[in-house]
Short mmCIF file of N, CA and C in Angstrom, two decimals:
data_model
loop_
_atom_site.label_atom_id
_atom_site.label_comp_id
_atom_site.label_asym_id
_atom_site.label_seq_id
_atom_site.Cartn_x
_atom_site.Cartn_y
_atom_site.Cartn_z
N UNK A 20 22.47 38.15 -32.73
CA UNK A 20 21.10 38.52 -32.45
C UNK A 20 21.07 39.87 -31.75
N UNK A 21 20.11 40.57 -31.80
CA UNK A 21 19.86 41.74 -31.65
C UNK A 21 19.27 41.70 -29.61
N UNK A 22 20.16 42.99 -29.05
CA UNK A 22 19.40 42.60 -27.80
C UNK A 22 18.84 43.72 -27.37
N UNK A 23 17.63 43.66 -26.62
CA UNK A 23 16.74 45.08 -25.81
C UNK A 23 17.93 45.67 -25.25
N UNK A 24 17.96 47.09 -25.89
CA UNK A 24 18.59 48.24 -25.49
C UNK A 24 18.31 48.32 -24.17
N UNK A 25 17.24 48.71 -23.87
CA UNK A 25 16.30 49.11 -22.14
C UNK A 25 16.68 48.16 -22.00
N UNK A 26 17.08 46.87 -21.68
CA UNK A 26 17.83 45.38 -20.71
C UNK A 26 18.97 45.79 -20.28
N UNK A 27 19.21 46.19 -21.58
CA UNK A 27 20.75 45.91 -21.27
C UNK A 27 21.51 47.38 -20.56
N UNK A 28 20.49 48.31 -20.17
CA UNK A 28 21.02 49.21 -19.35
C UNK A 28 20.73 49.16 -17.93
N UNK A 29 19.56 48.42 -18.11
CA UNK A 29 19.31 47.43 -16.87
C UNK A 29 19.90 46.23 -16.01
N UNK A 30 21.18 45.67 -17.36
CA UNK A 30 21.93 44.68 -16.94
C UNK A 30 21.83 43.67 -17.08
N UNK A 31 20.33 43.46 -17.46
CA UNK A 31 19.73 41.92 -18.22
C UNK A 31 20.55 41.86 -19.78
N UNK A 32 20.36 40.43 -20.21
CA UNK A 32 20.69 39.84 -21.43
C UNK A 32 19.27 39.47 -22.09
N UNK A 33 18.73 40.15 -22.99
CA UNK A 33 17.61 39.86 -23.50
C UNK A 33 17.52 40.53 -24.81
N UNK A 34 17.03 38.89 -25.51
CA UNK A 34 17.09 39.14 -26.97
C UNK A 34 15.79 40.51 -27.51
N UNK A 35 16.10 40.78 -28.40
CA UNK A 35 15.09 42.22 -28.64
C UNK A 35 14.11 41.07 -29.63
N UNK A 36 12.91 41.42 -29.79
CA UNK A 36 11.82 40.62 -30.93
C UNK A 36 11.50 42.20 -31.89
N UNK A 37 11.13 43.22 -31.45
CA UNK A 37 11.00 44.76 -32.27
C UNK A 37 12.12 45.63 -32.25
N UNK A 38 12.15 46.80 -33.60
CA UNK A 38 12.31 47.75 -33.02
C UNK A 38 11.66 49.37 -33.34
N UNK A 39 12.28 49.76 -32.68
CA UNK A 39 11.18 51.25 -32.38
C UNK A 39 10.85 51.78 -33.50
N UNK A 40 9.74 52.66 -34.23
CA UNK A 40 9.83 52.96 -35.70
C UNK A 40 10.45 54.65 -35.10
N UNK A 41 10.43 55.08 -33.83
CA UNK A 41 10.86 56.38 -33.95
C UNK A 41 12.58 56.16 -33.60
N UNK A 42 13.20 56.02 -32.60
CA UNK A 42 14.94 56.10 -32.77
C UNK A 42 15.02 54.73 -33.11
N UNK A 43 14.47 53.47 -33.35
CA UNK A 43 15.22 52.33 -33.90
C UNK A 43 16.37 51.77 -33.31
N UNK A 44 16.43 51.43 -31.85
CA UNK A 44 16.59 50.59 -30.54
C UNK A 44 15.74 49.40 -30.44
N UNK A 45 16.65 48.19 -30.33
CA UNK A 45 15.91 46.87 -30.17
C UNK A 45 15.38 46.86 -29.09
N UNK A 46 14.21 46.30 -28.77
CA UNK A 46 13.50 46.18 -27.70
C UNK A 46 12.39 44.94 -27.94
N UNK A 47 12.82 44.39 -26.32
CA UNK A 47 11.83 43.03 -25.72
C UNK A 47 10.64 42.89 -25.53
N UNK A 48 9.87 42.27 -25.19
CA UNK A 48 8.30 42.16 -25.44
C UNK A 48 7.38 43.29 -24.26
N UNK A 49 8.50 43.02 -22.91
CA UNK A 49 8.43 44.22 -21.94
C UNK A 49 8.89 45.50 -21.96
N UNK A 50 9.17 45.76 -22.93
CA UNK A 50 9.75 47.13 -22.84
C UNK A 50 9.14 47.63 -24.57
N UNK A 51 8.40 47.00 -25.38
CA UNK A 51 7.86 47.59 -26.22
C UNK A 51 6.29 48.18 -26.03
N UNK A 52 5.87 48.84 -26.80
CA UNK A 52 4.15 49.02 -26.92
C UNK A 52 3.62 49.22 -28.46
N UNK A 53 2.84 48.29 -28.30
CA UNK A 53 2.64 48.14 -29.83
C UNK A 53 1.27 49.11 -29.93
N UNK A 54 1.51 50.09 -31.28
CA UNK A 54 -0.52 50.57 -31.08
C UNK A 54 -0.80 50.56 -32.49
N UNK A 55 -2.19 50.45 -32.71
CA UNK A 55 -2.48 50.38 -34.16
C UNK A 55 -2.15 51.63 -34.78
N UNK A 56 -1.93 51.89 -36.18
CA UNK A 56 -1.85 52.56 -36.90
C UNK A 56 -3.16 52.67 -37.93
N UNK A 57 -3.81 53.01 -38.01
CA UNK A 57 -5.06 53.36 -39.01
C UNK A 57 -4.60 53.37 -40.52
N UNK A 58 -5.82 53.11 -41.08
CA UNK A 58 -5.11 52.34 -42.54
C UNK A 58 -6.50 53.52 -43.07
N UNK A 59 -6.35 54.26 -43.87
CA UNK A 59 -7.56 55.01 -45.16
C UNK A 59 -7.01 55.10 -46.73
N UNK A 60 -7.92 54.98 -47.49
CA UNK A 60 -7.96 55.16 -48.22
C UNK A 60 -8.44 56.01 -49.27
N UNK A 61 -8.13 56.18 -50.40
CA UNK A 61 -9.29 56.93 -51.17
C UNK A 61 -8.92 58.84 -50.77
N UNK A 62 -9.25 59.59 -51.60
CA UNK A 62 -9.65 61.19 -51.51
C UNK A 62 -10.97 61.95 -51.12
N UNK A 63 -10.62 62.32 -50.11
CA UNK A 63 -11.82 64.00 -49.85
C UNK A 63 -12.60 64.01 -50.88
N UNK A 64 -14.20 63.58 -50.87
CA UNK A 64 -14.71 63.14 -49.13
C UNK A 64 -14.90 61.82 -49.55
N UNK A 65 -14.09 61.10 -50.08
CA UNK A 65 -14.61 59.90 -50.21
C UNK A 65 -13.33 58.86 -49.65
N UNK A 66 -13.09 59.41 -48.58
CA UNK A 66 -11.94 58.38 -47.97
C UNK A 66 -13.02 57.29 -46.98
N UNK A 67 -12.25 56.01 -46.76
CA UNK A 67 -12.23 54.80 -46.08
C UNK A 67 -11.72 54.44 -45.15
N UNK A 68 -12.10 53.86 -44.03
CA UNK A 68 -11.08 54.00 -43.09
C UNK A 68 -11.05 52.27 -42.76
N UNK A 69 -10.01 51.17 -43.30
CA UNK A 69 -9.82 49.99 -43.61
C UNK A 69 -10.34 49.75 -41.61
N UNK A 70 -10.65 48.13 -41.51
CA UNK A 70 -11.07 47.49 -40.33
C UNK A 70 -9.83 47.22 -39.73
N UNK A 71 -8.75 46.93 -39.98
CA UNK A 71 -7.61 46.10 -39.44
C UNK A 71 -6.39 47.45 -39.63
N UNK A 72 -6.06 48.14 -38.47
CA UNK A 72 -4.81 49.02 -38.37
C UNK A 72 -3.51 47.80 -38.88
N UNK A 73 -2.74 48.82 -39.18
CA UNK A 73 -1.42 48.25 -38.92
C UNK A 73 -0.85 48.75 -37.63
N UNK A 74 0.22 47.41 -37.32
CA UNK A 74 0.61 47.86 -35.87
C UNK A 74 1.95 48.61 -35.84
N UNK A 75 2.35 49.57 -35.19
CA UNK A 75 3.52 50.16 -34.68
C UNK A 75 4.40 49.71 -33.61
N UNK A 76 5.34 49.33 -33.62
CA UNK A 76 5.98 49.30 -32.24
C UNK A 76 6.82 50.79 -31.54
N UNK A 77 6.82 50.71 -30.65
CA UNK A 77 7.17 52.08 -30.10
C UNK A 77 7.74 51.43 -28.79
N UNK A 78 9.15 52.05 -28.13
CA UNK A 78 9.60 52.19 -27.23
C UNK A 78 8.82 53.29 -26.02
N UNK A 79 8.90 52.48 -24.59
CA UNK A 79 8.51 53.36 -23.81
C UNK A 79 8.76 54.96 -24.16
N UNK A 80 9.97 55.06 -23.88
CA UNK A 80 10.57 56.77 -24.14
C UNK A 80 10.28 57.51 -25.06
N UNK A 81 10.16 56.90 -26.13
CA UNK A 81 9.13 57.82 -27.56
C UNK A 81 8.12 57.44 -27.28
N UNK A 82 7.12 56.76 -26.60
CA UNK A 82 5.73 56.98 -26.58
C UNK A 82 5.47 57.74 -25.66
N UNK A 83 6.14 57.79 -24.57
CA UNK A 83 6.14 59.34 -23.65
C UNK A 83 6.57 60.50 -24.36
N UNK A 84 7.30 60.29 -25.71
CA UNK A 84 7.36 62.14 -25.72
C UNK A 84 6.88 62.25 -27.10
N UNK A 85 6.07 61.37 -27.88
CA UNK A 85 5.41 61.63 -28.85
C UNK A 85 4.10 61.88 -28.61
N UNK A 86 3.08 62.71 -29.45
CA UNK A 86 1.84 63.19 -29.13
C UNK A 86 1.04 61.75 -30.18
N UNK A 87 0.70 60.86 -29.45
CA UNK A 87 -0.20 59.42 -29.54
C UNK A 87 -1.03 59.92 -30.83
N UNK A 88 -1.59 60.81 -30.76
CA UNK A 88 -2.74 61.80 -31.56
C UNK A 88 -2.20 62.26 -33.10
N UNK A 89 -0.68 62.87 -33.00
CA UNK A 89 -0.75 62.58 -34.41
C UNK A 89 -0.37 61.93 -34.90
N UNK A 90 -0.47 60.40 -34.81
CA UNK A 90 -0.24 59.31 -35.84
C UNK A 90 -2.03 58.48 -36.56
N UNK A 91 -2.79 59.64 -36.11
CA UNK A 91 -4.26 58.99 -36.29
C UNK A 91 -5.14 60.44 -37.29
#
């Protein structure tokens, strides 16, 4: 089984449930952040913008040094 990277530099034993879509490090339910991803469809000007994002998981450390803004 796969274990949270961030635990285990911490010293904990903890199984990972995600991992990051930017470096791809397992990570625990505390040490992930999940944010929606926006779903559109369709071409200029007739795009859609679906009700239900898909979700991302993201590690603390790439969501601090990624700009939140351009994934929307």
């Amino acid at each position: 089984m796969m274990k949270c990277y961030d635990c285990m530099e911490e010293g904990k034993d903890t199984e990972a449930v995600a991992v990051c879509i930017v470096c791809g490090k397992g990570l625990c339910m505390d040490h992930s952040k999940e944010l929606p991803l926006p779903v559109s469809v369709g071409k200029p000007p007739n795009v859609k913008h679906l009700h239900n994002a898909l979700p991302r998981i993201m590690c603390n450390y790439c969501l601090r040094n990624t700009i939140e803004d351009g994934f929307d």
